PDB file of C-alpha atoms in Angstrom:
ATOM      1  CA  UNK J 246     -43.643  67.117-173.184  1.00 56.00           C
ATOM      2  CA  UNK J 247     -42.557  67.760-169.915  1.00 71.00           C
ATOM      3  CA  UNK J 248     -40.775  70.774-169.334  1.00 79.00           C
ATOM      4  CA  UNK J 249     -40.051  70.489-165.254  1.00 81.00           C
ATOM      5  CA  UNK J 250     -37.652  67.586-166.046  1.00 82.00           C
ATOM      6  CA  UNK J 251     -35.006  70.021-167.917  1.00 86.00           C
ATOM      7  CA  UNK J 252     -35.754  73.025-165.557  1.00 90.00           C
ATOM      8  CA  UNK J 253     -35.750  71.271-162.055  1.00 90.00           C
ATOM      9  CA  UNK J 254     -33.995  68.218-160.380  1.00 90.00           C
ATOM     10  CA  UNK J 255     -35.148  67.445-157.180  1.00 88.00           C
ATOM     11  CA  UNK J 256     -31.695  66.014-156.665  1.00 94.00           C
ATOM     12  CA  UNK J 257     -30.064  69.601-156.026  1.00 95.00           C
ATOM     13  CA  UNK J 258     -31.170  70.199-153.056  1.00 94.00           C
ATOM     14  CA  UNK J 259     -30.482  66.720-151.960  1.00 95.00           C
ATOM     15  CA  UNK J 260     -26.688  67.527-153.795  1.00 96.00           C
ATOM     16  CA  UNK J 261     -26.507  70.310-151.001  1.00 97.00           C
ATOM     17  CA  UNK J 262     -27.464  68.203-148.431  1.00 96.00           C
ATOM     18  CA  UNK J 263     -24.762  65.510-148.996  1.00 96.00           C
ATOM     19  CA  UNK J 264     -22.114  68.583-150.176  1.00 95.00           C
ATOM     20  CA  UNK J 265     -22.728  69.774-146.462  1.00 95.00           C
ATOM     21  CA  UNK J 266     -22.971  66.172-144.842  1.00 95.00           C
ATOM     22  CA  UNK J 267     -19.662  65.552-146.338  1.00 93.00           C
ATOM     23  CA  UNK J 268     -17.636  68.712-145.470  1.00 90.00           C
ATOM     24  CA  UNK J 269     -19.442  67.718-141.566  1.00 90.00           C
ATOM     25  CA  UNK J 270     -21.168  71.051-141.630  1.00 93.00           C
ATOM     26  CA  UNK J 271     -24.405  68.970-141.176  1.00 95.00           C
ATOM     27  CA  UNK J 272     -24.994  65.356-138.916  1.00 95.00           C
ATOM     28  CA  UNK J 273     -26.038  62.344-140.260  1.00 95.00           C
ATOM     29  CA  UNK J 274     -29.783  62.676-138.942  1.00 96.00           C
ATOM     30  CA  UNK J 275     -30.209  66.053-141.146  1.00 95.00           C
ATOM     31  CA  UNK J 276     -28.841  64.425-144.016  1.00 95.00           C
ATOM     32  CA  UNK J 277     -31.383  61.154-143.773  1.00 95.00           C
ATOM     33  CA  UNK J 278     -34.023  63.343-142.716  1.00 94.00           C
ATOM     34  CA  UNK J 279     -33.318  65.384-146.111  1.00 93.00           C
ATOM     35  CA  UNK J 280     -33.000  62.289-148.068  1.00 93.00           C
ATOM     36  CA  UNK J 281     -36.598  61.078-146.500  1.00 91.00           C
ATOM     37  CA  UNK J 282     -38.488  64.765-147.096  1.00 89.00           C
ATOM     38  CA  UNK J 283     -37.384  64.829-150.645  1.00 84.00           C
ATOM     39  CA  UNK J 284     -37.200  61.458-151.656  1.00 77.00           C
ATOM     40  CA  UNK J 285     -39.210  59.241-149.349  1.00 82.00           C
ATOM     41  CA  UNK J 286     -37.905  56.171-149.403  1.00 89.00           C
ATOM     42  CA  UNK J 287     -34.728  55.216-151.423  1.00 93.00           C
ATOM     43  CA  UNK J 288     -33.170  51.918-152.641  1.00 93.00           C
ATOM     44  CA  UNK J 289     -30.582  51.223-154.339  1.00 94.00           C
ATOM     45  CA  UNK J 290     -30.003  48.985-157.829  1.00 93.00           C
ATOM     46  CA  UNK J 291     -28.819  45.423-156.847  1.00 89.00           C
ATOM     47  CA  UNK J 292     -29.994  45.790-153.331  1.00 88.00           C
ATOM     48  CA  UNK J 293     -29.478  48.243-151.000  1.00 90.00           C
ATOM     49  CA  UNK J 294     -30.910  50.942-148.598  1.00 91.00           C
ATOM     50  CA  UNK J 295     -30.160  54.630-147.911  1.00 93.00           C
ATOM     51  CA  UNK J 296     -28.011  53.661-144.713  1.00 93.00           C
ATOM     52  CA  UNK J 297     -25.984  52.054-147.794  1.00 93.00           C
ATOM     53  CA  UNK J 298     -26.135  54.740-150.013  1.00 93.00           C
ATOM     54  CA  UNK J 299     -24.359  56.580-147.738  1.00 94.00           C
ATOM     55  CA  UNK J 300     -22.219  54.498-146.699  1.00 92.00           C
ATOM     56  CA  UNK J 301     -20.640  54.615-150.034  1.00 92.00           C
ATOM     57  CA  UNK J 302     -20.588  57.998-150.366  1.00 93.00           C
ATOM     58  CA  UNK J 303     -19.230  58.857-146.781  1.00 90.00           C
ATOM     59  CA  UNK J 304     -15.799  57.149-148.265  1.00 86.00           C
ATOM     60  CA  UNK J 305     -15.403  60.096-150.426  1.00 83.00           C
ATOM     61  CA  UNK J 306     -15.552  62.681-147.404  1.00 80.00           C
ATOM     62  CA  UNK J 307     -13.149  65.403-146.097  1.00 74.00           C
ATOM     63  CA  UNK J 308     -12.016  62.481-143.608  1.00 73.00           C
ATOM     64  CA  UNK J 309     -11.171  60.481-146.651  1.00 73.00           C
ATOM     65  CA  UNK J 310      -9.778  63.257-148.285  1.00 73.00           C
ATOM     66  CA  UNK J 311      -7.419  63.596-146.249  1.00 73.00           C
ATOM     67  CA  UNK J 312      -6.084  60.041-145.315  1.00 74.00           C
ATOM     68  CA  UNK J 313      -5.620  60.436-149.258  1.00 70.00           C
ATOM     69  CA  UNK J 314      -2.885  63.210-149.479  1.00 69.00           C
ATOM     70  CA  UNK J 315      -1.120  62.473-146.257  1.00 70.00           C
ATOM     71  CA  UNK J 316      -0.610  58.738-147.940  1.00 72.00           C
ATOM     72  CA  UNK J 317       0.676  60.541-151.063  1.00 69.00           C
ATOM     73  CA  UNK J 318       2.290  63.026-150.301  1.00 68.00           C
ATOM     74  CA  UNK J 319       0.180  65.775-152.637  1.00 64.00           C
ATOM     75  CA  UNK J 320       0.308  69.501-152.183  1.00 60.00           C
ATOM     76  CA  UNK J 321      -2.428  71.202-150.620  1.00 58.00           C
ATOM     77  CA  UNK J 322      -3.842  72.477-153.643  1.00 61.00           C
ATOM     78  CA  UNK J 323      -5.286  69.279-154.342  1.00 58.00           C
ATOM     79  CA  UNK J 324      -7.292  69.331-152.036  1.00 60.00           C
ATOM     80  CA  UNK J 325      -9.466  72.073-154.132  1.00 59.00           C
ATOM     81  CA  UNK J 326      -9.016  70.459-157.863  1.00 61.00           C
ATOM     82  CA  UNK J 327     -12.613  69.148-157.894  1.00 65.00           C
ATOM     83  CA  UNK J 328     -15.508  69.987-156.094  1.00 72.00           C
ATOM     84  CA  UNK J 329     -17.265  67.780-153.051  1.00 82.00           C
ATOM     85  CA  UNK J 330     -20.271  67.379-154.893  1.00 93.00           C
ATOM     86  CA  UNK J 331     -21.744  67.871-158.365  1.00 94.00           C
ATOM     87  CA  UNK J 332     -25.348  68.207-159.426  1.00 96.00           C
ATOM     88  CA  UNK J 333     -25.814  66.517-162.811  1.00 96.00           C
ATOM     89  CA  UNK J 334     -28.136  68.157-165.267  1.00 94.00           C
ATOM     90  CA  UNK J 335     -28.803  67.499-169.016  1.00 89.00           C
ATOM     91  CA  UNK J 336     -31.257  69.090-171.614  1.00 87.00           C
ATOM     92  CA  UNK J 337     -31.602  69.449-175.660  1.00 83.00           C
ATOM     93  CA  UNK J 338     -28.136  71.069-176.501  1.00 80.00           C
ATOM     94  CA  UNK J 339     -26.400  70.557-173.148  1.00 85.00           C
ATOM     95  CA  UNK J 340     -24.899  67.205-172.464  1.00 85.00           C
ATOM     96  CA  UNK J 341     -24.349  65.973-168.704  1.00 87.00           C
ATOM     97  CA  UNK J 342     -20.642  66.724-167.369  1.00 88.00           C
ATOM     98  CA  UNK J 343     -19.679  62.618-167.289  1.00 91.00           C
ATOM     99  CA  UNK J 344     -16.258  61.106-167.862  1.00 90.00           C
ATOM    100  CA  UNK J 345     -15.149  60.408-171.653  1.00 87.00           C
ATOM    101  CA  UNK J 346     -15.039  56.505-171.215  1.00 90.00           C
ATOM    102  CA  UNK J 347     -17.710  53.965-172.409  1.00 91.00           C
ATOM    103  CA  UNK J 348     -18.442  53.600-168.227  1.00 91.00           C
ATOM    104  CA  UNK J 349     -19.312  57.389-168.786  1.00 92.00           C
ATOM    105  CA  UNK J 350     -21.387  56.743-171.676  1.00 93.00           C
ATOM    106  CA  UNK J 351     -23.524  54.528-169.513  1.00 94.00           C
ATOM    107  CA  UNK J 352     -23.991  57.126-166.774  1.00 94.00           C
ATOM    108  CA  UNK J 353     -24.888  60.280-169.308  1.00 92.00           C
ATOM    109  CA  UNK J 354     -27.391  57.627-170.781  1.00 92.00           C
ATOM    110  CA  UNK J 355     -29.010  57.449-167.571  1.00 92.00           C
ATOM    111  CA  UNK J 356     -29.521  60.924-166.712  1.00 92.00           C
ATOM    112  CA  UNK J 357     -30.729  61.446-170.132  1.00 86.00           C
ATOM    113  CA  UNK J 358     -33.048  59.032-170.001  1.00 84.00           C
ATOM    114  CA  UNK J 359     -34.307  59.853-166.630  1.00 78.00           C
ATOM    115  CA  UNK J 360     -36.293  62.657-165.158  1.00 81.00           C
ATOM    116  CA  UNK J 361     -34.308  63.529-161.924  1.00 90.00           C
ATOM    117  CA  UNK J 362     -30.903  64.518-162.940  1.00 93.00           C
ATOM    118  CA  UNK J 363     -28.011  63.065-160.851  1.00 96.00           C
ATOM    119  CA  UNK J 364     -25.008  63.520-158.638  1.00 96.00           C
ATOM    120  CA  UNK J 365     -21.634  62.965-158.547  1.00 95.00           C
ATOM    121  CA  UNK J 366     -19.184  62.556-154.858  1.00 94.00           C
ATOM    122  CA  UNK J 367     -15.718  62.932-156.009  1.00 88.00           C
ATOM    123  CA  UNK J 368     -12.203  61.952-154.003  1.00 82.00           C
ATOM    124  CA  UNK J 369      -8.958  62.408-155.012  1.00 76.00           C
ATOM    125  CA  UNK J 370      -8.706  59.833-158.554  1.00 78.00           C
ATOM    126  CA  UNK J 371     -11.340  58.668-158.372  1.00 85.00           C
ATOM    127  CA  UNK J 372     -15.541  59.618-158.725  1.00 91.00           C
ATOM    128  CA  UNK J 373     -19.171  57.924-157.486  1.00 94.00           C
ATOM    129  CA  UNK J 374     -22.236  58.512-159.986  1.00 96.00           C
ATOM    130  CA  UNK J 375     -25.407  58.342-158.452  1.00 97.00           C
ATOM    131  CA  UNK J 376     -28.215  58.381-160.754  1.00 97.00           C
ATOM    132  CA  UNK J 377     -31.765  58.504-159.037  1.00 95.00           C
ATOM    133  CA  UNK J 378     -35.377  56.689-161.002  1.00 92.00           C
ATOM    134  CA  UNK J 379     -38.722  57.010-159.192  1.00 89.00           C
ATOM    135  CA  UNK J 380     -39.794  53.405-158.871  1.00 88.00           C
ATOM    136  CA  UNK J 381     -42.965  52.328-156.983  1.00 85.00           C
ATOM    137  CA  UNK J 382     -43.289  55.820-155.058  1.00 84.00           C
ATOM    138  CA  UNK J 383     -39.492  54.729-154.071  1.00 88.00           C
ATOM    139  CA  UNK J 384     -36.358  57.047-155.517  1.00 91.00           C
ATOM    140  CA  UNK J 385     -34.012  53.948-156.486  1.00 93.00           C
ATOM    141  CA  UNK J 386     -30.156  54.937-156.947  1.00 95.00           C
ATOM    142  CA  UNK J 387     -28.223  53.670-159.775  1.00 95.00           C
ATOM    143  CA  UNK J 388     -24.712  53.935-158.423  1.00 95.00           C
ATOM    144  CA  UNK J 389     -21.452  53.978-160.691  1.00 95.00           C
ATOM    145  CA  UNK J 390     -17.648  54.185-159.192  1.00 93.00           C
ATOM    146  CA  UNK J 391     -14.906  55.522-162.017  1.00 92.00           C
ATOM    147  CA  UNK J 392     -11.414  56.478-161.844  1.00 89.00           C
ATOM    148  CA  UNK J 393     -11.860  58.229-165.044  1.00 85.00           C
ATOM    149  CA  UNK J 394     -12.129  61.803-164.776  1.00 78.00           C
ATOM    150  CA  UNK J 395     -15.118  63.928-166.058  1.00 78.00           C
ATOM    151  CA  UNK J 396     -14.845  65.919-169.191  1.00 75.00           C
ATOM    152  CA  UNK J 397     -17.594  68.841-170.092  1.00 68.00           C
ATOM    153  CA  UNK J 398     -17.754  72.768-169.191  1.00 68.00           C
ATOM    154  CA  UNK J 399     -17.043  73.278-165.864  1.00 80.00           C
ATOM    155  CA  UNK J 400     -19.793  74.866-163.718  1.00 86.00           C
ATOM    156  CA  UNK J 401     -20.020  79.068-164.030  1.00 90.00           C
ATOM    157  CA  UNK J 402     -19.240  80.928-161.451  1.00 92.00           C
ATOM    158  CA  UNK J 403     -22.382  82.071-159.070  1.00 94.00           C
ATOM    159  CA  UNK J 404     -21.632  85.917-160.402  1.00 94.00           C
ATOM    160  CA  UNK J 405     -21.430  84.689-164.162  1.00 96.00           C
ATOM    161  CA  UNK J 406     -24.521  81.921-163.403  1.00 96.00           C
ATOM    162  CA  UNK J 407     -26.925  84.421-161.934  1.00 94.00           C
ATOM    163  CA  UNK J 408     -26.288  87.307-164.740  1.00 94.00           C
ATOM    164  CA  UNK J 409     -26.258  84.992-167.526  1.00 95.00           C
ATOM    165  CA  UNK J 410     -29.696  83.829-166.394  1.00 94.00           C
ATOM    166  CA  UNK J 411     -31.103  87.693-165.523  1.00 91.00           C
ATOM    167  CA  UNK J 412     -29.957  89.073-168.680  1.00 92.00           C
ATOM    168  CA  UNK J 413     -31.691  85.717-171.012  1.00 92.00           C
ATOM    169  CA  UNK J 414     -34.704  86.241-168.828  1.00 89.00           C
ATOM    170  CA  UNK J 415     -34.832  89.597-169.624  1.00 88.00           C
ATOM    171  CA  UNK J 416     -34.232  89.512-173.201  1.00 89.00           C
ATOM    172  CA  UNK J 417     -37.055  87.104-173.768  1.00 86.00           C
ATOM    173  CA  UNK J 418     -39.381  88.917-171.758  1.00 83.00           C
ATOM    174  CA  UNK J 419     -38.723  91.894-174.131  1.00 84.00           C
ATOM    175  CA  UNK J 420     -38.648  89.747-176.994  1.00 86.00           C
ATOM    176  CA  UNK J 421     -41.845  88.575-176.467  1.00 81.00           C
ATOM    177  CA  UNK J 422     -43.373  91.864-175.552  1.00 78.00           C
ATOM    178  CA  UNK J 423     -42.511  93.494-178.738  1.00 82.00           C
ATOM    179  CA  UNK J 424     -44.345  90.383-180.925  1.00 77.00           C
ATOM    180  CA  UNK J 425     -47.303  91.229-179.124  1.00 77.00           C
ATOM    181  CA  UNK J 426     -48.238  87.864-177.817  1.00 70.00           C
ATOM    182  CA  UNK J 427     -51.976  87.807-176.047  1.00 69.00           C
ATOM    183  CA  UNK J 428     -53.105  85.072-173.644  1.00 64.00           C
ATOM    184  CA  UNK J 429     -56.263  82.902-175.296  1.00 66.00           C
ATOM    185  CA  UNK J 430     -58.697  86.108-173.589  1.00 62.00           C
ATOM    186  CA  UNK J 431     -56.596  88.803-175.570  1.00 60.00           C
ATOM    187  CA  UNK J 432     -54.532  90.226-172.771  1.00 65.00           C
ATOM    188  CA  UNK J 433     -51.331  91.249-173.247  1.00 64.00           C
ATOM    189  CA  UNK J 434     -48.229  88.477-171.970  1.00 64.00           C
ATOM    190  CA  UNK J 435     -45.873  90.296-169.336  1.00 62.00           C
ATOM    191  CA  UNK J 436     -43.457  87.347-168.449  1.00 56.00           C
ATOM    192  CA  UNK J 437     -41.978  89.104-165.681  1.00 55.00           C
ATOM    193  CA  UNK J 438     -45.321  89.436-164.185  1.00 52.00           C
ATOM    194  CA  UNK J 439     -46.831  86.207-164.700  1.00 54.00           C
ATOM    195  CA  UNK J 440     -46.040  83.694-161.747  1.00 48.00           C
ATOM    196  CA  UNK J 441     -48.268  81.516-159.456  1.00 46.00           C
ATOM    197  CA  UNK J 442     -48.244  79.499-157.100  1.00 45.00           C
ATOM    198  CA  UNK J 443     -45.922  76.876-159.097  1.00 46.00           C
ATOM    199  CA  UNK J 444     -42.788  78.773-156.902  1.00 50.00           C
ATOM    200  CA  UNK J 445     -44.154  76.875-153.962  1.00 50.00           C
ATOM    201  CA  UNK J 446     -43.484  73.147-155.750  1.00 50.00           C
ATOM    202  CA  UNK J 447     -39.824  74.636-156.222  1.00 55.00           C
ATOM    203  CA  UNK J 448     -39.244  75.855-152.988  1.00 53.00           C
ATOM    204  CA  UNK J 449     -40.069  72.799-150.929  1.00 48.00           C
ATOM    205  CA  UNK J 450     -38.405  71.481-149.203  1.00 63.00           C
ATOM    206  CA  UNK J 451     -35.232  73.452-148.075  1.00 85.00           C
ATOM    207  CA  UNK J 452     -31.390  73.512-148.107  1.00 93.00           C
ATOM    208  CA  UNK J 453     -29.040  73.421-144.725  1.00 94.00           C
ATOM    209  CA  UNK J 454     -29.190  77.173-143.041  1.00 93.00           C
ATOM    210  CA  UNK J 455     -25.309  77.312-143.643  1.00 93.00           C
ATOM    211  CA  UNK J 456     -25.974  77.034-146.856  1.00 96.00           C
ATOM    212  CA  UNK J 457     -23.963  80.075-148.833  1.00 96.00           C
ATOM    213  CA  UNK J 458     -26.146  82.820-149.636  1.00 94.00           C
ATOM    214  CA  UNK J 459     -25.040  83.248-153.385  1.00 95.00           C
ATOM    215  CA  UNK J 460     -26.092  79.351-153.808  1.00 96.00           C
ATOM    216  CA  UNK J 461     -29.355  80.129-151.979  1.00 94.00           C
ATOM    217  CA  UNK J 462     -30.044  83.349-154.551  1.00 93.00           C
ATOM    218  CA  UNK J 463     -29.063  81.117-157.782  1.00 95.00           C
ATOM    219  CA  UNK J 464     -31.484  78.759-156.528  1.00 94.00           C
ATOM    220  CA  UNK J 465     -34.473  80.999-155.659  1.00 90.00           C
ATOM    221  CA  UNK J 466     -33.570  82.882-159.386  1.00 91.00           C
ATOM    222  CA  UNK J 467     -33.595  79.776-161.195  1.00 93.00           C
ATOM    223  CA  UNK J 468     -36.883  78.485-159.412  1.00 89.00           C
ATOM    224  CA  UNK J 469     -38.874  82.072-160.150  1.00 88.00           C
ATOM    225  CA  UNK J 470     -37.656  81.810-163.729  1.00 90.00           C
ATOM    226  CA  UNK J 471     -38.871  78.266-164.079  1.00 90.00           C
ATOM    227  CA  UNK J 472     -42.107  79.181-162.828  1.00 85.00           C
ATOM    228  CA  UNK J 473     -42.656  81.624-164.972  1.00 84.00           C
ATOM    229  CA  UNK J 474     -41.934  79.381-167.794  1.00 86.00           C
ATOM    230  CA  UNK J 475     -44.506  76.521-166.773  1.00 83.00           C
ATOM    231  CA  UNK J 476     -46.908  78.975-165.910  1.00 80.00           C
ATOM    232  CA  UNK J 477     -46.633  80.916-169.249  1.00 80.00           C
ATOM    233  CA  UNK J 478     -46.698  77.957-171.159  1.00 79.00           C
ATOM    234  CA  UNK J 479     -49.362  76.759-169.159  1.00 76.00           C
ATOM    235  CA  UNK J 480     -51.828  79.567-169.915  1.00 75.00           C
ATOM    236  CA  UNK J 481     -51.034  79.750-173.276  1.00 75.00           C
ATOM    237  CA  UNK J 482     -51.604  76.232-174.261  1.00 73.00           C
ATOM    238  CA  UNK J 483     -49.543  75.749-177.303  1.00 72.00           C
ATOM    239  CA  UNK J 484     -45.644  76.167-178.732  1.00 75.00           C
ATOM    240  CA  UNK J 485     -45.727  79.493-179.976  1.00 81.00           C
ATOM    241  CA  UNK J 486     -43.310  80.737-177.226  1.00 82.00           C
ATOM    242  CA  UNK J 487     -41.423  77.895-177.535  1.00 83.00           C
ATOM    243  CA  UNK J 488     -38.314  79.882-179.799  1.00 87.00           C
ATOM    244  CA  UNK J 489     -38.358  82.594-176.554  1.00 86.00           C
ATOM    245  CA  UNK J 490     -38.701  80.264-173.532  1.00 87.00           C
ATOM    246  CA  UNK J 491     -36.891  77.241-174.699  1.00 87.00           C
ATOM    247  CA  UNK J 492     -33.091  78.978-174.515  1.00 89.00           C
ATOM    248  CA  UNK J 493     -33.562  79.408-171.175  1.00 92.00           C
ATOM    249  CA  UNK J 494     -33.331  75.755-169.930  1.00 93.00           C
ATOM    250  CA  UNK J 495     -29.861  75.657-170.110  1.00 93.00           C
ATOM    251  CA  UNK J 496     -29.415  78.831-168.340  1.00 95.00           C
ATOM    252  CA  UNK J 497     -31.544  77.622-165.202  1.00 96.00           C
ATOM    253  CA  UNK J 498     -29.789  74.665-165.388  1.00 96.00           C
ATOM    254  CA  UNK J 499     -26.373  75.894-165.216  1.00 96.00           C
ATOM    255  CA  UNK J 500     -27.313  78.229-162.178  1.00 97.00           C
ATOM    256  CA  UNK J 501     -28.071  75.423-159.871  1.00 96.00           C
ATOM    257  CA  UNK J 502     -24.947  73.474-161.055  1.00 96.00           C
ATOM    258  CA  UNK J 503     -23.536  76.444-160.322  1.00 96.00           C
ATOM    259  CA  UNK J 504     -25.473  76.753-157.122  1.00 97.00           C
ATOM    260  CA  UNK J 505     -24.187  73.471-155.918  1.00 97.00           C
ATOM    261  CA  UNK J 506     -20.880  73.526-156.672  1.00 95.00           C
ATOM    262  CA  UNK J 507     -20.196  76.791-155.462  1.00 95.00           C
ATOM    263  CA  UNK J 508     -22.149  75.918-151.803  1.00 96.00           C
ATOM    264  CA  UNK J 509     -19.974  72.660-151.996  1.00 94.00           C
ATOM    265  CA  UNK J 510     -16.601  74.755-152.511  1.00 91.00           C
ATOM    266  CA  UNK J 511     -17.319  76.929-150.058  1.00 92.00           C
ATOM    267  CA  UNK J 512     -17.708  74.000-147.182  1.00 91.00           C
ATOM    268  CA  UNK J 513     -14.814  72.082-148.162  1.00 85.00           C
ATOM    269  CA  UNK J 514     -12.653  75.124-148.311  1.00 83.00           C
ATOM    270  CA  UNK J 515     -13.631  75.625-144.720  1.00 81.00           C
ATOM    271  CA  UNK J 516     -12.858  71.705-144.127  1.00 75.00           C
ATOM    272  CA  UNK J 517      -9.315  72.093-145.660  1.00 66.00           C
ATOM    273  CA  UNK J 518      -8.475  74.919-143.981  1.00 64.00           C
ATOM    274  CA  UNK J 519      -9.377  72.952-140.521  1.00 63.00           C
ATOM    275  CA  UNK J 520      -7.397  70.387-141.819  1.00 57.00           C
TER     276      UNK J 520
END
């Protein structure tokens, strides 16, 4: 089984990238830059490049945003009812935040069935689903527009994100120090000690500098955590930690959502106040 697929998405930091594009903290050239170091090339379903991919999801920026409540009328607070930009995660026990419709349906099946998680651009009503499959050494986009609005747990806060995540980590470090689990040459496991060079896969390549540092932190705790996982498991070569380790998917998971949506808050808060 492979385990990366419901610890990492390679789609978050590209989910930063567009949050940031979007709010125009970053240019156009960063963003397709981003999209080529992380991606290489992209297509999309039904025929398409990235210059199109964009395209579609430059209609749900701060500049649409706000052509949106000046035409309606709204109150300000709308402007902050739903994030920029969501990263979209599943795993065993934790279904992907989609809308309750049978269009919805279609999009969590995708992300399920996939190994790169997904991301959602959302305006005012209405929502764009991008769903990423590696095809060919391409990343090809599966792209889905609703008006229905998603249903699920919202994201944690960074604060609540990053302890929840510490404190699991820590508890099955103990956990598994007090069964007195041995590697195959009869040395003793110490999670918290046991990391390699998997942190450099996780790491690469980077986020915007403005990037908030309390998304940065979520990130580089969820990618240490993760890589102590694989490289546990790894040495170990069988399930028996399986009932320690396995809880803590969702927990990395929900501290880059959190990650994400928190870094895309934080821009468009800045946008709206410029507004």
């Amino acid at each position: 089984m492979d385990i990366r697929r419901y610890m990492y998405s390679p789609v978050q930091n590209l989910a930063v990238w567009v949050a940031a594009w979007l709010a125009e903290v970053e240019p156009t050239d960063s963003l397709l830059g981003a999209f080529r170091d992380i991606g290489g090339s992209h297509e999309v379903v039904g025929g398409g490049e990235l210059t199109d991919l964009l395209r579609m999801m430059r209609a749900y920026g701060v500049s649409h945003r706000r052509r949106s409540l000046a035409a309606t009328g709204e109150t300000p607070s709308t402007w902050f009812e739903l994030p920029l930009v969501s990263l979209l995660m599943a795993g065993p026990g934790q279904a992907p935040v989609t809308p309750a419709s049978a269009e919805g349906a279609v999009i969590a099946r995708a992300l399920v069935q996939g190994d790169l998680g997904g991301l959602a651009v959302h305006g005012i009503g209405q929502s764009l689903y991008l769903v990423p499959e590696e095809k060919d050494g391409a990343m090809v986009w599966s792209v889905f527009e609703t008006k229905d609005a998603p249903r699920g747990v919202a994201p944690l806060l960074p604060g609540d994100a990053d302890h929840a995540l510490a404190e699991s980590t820590r508890n099955a470090a103990l956990q598994i120090d007090a069964a007195g689990y041995r590697f195959p040459d009869s040395t003793r496991i110490d999670p918290l000690l046991t990391v390699g060079t998997l942190t450099d896969y996780y790491d690469l390549p980077g986020v915007p500098e403005t990037t908030p540092v309390r998304a940065t932190q979520l990130f580089a705790r969820a990618d240490r955590v993760s890589a102590i996982i694989e490289t546990l498991l790894d040495r170990v070569g069988d399930h028996s930690l399986d009932p320690y380790l396995l809880p803590l998917w969702a927990h990395i998971r929900n501290a880059r959502i959190a990650g994400v949506d928190y870094a895309a808050r934080e821009w468009f808060k800045r946008a709206g106040r410029n507004q």
